[in-house]
Coordinates of C-alpha atoms and ligand atoms in Angstrom, one line a residue:
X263 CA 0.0 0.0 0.0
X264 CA 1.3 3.3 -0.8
X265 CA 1.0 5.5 2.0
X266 CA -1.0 8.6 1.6
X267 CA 0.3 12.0 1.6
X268 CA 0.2 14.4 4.5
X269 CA -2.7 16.9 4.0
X270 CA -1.5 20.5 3.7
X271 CA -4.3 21.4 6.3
X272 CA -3.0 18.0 8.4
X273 CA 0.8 19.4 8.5
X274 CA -0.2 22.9 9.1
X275 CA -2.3 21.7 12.3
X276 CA 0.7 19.3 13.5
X277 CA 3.1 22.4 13.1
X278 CA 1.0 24.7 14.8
X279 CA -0.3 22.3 18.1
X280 CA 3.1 22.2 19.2
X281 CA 3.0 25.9 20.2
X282 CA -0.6 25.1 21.4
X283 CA 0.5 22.1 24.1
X284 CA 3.1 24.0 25.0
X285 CA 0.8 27.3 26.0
X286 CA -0.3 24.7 28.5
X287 CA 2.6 24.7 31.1
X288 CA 3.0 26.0 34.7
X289 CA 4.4 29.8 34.7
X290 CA 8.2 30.2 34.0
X291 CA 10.6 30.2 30.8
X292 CA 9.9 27.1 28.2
X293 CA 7.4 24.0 29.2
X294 CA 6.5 22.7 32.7
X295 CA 3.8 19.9 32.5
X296 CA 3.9 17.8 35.3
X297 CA 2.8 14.3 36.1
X298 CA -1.2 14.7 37.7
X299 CA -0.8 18.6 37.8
X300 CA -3.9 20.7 36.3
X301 CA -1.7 20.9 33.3
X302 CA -1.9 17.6 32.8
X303 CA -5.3 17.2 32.9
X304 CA -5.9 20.8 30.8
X305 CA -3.7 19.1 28.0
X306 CA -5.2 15.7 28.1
X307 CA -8.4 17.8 27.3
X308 CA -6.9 19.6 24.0
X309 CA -5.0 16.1 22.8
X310 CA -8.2 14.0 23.5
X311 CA -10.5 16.9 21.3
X312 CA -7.6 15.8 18.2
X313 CA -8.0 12.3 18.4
X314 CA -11.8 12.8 18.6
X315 CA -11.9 15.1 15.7
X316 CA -9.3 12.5 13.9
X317 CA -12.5 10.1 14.6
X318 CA -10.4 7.6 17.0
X319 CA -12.3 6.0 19.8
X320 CA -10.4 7.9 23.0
X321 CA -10.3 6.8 26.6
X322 CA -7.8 7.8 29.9
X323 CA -6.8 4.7 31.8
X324 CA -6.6 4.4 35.3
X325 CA -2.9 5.7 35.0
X326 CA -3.9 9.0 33.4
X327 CA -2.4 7.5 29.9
X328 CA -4.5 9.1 27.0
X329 CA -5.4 6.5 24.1
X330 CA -6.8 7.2 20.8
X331 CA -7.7 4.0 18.4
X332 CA -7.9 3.8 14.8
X333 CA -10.2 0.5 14.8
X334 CA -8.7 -1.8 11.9
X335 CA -10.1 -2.6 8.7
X336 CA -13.4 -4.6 9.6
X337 CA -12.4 -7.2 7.4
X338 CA -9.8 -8.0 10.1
X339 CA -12.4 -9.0 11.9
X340 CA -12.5 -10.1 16.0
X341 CA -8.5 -11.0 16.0
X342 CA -6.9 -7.8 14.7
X343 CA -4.3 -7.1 17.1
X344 CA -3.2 -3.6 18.1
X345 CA 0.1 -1.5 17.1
X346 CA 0.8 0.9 19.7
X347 CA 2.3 4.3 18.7
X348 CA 2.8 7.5 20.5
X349 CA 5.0 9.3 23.5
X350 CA 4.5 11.3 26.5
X351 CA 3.3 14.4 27.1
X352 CA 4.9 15.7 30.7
X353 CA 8.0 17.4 30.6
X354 CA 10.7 18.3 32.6
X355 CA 10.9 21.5 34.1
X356 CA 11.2 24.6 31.9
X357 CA 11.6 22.1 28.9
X358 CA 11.0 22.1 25.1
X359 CA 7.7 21.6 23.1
X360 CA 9.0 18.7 21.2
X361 CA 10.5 16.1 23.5
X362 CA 7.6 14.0 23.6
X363 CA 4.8 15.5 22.3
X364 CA 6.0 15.8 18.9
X365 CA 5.6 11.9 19.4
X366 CA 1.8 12.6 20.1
X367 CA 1.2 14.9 17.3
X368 CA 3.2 12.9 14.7
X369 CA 1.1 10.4 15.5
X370 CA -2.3 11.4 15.3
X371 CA -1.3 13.5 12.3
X372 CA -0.8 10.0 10.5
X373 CA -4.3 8.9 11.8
X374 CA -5.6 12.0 10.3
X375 CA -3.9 11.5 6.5
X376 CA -5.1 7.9 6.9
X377 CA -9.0 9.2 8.0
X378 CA -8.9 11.9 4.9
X379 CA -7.8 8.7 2.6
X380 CA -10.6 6.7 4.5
X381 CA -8.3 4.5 4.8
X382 CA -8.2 1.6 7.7
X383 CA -5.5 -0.7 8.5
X384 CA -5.2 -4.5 8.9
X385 CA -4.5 -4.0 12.5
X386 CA -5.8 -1.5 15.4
X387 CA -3.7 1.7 15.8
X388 CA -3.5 2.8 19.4
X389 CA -2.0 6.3 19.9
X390 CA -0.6 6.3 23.1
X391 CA 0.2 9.4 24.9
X392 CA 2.3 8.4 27.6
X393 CA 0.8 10.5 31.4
X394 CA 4.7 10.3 33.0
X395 CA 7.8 9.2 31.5
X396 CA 10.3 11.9 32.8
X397 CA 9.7 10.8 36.3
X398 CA 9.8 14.8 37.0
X399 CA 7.4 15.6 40.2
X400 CA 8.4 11.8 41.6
X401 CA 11.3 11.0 40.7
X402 CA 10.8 7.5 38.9
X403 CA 10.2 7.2 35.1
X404 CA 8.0 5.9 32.5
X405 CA 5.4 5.6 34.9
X406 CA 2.8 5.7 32.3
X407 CA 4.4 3.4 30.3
X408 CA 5.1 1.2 33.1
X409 CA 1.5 0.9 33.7
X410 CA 0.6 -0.5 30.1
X411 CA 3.4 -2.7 30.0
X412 CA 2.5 -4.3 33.2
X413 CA 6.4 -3.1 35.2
X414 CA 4.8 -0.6 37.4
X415 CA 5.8 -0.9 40.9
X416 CA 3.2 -0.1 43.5
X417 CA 5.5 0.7 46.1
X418 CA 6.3 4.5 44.1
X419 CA 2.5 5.3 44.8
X420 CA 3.4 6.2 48.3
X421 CA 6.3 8.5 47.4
X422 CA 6.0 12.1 48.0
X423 CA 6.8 14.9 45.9
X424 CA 8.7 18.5 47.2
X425 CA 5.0 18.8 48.7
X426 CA 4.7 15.8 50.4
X427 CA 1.9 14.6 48.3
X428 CA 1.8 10.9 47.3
X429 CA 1.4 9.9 43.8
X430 CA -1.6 8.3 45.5
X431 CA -3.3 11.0 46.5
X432 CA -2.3 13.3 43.4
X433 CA -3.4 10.8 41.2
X434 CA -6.8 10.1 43.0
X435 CA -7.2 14.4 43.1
X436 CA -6.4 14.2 38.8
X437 CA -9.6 11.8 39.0
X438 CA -7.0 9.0 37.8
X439 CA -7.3 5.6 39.4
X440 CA -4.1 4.5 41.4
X441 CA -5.9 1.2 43.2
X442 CA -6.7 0.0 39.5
X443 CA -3.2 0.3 37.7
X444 CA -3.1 -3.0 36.8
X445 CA -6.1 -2.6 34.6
X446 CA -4.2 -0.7 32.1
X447 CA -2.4 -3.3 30.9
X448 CA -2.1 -4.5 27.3
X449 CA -2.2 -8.4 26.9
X450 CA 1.3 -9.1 25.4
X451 CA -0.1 -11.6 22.7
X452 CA -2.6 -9.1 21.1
X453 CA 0.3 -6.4 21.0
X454 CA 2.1 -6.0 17.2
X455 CA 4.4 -3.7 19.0
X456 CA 5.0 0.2 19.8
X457 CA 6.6 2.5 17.3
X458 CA 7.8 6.3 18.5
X459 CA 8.8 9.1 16.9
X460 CA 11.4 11.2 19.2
X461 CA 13.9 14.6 18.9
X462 CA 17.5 13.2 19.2
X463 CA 17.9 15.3 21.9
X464 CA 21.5 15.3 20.3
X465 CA 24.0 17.0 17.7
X466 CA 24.6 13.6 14.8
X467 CA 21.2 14.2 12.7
X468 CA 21.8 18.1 12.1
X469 CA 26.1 17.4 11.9
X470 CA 25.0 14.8 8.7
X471 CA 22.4 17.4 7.9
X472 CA 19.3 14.3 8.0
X473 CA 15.9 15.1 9.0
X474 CA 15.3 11.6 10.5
X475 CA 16.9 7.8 11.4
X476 CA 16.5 4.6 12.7
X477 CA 17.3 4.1 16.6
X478 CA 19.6 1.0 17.4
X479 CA 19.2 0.9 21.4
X480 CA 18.7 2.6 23.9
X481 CA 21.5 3.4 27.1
X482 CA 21.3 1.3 30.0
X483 CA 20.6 3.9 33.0
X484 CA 19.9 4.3 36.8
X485 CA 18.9 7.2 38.9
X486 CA 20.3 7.7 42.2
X487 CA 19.2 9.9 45.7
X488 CA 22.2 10.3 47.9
X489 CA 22.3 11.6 51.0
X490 CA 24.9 13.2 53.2
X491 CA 25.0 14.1 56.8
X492 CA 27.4 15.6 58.6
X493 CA 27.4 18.5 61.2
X494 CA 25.8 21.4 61.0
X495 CA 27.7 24.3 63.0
X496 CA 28.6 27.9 63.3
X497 CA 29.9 29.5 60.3
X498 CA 32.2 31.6 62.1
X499 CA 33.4 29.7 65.0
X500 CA 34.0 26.1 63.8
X501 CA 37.6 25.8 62.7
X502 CA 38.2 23.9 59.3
X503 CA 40.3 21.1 60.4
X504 CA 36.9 20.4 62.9
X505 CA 34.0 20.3 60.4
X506 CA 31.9 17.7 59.2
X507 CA 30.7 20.0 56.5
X508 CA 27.9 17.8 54.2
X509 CA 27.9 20.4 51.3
X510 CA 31.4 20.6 50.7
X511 CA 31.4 17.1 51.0
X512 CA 29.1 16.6 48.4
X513 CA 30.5 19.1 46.0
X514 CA 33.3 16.6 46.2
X515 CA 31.3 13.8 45.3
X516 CA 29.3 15.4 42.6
X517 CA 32.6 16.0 40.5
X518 CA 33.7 12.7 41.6
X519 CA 30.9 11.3 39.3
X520 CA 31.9 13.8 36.8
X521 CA 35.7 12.1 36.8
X522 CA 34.4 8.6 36.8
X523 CA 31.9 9.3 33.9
X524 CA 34.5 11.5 31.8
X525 CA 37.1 8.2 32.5
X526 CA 34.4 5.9 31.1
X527 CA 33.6 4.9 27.5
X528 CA 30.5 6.8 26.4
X529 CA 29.7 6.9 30.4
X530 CA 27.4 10.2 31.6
X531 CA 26.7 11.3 35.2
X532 CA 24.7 13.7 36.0
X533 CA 23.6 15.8 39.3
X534 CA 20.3 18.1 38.4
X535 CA 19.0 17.9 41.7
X536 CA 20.7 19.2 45.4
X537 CA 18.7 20.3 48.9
X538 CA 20.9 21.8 51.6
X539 CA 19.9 21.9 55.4
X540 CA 19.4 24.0 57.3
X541 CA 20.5 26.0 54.3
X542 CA 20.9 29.0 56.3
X543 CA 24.0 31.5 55.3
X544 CA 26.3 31.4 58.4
X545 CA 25.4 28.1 59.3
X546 CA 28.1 25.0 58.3
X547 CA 25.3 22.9 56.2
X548 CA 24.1 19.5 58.2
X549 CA 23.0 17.4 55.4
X550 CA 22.7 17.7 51.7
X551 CA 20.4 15.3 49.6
X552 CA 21.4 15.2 46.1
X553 CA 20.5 12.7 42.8
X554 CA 23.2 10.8 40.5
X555 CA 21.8 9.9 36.8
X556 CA 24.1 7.3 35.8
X557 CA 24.3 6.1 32.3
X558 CA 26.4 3.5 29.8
X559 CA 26.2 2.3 26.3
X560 CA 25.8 -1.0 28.0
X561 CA 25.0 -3.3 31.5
X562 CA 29.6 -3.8 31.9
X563 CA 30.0 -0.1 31.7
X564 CA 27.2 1.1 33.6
X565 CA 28.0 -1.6 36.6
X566 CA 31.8 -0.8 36.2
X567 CA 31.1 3.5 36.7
X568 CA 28.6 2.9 39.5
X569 CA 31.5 0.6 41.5
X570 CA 33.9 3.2 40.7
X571 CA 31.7 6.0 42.5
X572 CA 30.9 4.2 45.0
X573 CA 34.3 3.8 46.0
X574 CA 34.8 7.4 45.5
X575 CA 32.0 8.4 47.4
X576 CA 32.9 6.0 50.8
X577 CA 36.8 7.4 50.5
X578 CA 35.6 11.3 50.3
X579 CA 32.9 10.6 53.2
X580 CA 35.3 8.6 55.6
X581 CA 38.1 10.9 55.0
X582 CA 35.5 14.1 55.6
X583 CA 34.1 12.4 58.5
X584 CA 30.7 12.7 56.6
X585 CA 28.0 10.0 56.2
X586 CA 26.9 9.0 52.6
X587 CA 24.0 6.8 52.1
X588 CA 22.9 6.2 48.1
X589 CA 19.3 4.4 47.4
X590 CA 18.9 3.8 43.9
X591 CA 15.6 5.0 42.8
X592 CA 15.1 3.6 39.4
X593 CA 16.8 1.1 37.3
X594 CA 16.5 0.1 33.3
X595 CA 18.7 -2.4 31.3
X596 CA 18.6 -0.2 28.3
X597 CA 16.8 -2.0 25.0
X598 CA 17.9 -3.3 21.8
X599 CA 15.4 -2.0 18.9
X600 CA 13.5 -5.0 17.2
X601 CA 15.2 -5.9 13.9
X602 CA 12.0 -6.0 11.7
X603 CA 10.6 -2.8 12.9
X604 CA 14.2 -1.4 12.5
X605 CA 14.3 -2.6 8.9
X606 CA 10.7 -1.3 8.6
X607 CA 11.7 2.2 9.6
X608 CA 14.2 2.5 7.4
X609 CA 12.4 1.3 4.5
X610 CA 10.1 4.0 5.0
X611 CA 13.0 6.5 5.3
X612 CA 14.9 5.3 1.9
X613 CA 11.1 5.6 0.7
X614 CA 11.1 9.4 1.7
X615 CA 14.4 10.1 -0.6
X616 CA 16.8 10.3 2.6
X617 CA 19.4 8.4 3.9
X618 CA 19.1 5.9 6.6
X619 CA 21.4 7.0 9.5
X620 CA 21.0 4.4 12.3
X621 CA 21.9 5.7 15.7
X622 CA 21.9 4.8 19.3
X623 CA 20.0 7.0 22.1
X624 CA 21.9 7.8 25.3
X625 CA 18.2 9.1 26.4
X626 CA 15.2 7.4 27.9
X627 CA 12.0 6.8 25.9
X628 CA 8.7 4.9 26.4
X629 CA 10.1 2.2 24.1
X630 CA 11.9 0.9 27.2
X631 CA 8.8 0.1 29.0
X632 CA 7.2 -1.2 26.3
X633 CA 10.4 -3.2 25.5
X634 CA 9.0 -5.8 28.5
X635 CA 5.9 -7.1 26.1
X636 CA 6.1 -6.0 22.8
X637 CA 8.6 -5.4 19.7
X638 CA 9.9 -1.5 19.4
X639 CA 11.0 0.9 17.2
X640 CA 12.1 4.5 17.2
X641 CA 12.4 7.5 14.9
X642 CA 14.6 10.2 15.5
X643 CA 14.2 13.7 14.2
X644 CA 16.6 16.1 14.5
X645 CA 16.6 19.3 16.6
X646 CA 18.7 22.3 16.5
X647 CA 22.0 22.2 18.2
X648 CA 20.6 19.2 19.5
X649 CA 19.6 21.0 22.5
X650 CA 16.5 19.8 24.5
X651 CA 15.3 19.4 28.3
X652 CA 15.9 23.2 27.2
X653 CA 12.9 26.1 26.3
X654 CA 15.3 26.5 23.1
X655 CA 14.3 23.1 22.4
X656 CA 13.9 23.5 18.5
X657 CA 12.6 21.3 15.4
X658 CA 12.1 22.8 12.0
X659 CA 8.8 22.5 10.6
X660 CA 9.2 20.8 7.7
X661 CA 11.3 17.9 9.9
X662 CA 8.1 17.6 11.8
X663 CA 6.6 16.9 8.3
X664 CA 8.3 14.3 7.2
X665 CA 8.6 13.2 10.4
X666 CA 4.7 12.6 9.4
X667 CA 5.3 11.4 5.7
X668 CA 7.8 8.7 6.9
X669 CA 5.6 7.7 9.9
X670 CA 2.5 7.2 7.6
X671 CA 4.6 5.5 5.4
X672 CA 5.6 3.0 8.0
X673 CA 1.8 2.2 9.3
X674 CA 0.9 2.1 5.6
X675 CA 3.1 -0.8 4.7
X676 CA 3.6 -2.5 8.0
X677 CA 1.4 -5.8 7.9
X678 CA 1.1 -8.0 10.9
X679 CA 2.9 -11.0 11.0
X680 CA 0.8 -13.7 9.6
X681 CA 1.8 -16.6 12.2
X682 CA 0.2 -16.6 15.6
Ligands
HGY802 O1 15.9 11.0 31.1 C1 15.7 10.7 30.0 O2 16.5 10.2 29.3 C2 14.3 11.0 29.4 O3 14.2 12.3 29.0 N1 13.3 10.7 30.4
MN803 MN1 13.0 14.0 28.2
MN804 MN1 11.2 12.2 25.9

């Protein structure tokens, strides 16, 4: 099947709901749309009244996941299974408009072109707009994603954010449903797989001057809270062979992970997050509570920098006379893409006149989740600079285009395996 074009009045509308989504943030400079946050819900609203329009059947699961479905072809009768396709739509603080939703609005773009062609496909086409992957207001991530795949873990609905409100209580306030979680799980065996569109978020797609490729794998990662005590005292009277100071302390240990990342091979560490007490100015700080996220091209590298660190960080606390205690708040084994949907993708690129530049992401996505119970697959489009969890987050219109085009052109030709 040759897939049908993008409308001019389909990519004008994908162009322009990026600014439109991204009007719908908390105050500040660039995009803040947090997990269960009256943003969330206010841009639930505006995606759900596209998917509608796009005439897809749309529903909010218990997780606060919003899914649109293009119902197959009826002559696929009771057993047609479902593809999944989509991203999230939080953000991080002050983010970009395009690291995840551009996923969204790709995708129900492509359900639009295929509505104005009337055409229906030989399999359901769920557009899945993910309610929490960057784990922002609690920490862990791909919440949402968790919750369709059937990996989430119960035991984060208790955590507090800065405000001390559960992810129980915020969801049950957002009118989600946290005691019914499990409900929003996809039976593995009706599941094709789940396909995303995603910004690089890095420089190798605007360096070759591509609009798009094909994603290999995706980094293995862990996220970290560490905390160090030590003694608070007076600023002026303490001398400094006598303190127990947990600030400076962790200064030390924060560019500790910087060394042990910089000595590894394609290693990153990363500190975004730090809380001094009693964080008063002449007072020698108490206890800090910072975050490590800790990444590697693979499970060897990833185990080998975490050992190193934690070396560094009992030799730096013993020889400070500090306490350093590190809980490890989230965990993934990175994914390998699927090979068909790989070689699917880049069909559908070569079929778009471009290239196909296969490369690996050192970010999360979705897919990982997914990973657990179905085949993925990732697109990559580029940004400028390759700047994102940034307001100059930036992707030039006509990328988002044929971002479309090469997406359509992927559901248009993908067929469900026959067997099974
Ligand atoms: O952290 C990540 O890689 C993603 O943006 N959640
Ligand atoms: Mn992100
Ligand atoms: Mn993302």
């Amino acid at each position: 099947m040759t897939a049908p074009a993008l409308p001019a009045a389909v990519a004008e509308a994908l162009v322009a709901r990026h600014g439109e989504l991204a009007a719908i943030s908390e105050p500040g400079p660039g995009v803040t749309r947090l997990f269960a946050t009256p943003e969330h819900l206010k841009a639930l609203e505006r995606l759900r009244a596209w998917m509608d329009q796009a005439g897809m059947t749309t529903r909010v699961d218990a997780a606060g996941n919003l899914i649109g479905r293009w119902a197959a072809d009826p002559a696929a009768g009771e057993a047609a299974k479902v593809l999944l396709v989509g991203s999230h739509h939080d953000t991080v603080r002050q983010g970009g408009r395009y690291d995840g939703a551009m996923g969204v609005l790709v995708a129900i773009a492509c359900v639009e072109a295929l509505a104005a062609a009337g055409t229906r496909l030989p399999y359901h086409l769920d557009v899945v707009c993910f309610s929490d992957e960057e784990g922002t207001r609690y920490g862990t991530s791909m919440m949402g994603s968790r919750a369709l795949a059937g990996g989430f873990d119960e035991a984060v609905l208790d955590w507090p954010d800065a405000d001390g409100v559960t992810m129980r209580d915020a969801m049950t306030a957002a009118g989600f449903e946290p005691d019914a979680i499990a409900d929003c799980r996809y039976d593995p065996a009706r599941l094709l797989g789940y396909v995303e569109a995603h910004i690089e978020q890095g420089p190798v797609l605007e360096a070759e001057n591509l609009p798009v490729g094909v994603v290999t794998a995706i980094a293995v990662g862990s996220r970290h809270r560490l905390t160090v005590t030590g003694t608070a005292g007076h600023a002026g009277t303490v001398p400094m062979d006598r303190r127990r100071d947990a600030l400076a302390a962790a200064a030390e240990m924060i560019l500790a992970g910087e060394a042990v990342a910089a000595a590894g091979d394609g290693v990153v560490a990363t500190t975004g997050k730090l809380e001094v007490a009693p964080g008063a100015i002449n007072v020698i700080p108490g206890a800090v509570t910072f975050t490590v996220d800790l990444r590697a091209p693979d499970e060897t590298r990833h185990d080998d920098a975490h050992a190193a660190l934690v070396t560094a960080l009992d030799a730096i606390a013993s020889r400070r006379g500090v306490r350093v205690q590190m809980e490890r708040i989230y965990r993934s084994a990175g994914c390998v893409m699927d090979p068909g949907l790989r070689a699917a993708l880049a069909r559908a690129v070569a079929e778009a006149g471009y290239p196909v530049r296969e490369l690996f992401s050192g970010a999360g996505h979705d897919a990982l989740s997914l990973h657990q119970v179905a085949p993925v697959g990732m697109l990559f489009v580029r940004c400028k600079d390759g700047v994102s969890h940034n307001p100059a987050e930036e992707v030039a219109a006509g990328d988002l285009v044929t971002a479309g085009e090469v997406l359509l052109s992927f559901l248009a030709d993908f067929a469900p395996p026959t067997t099974g």
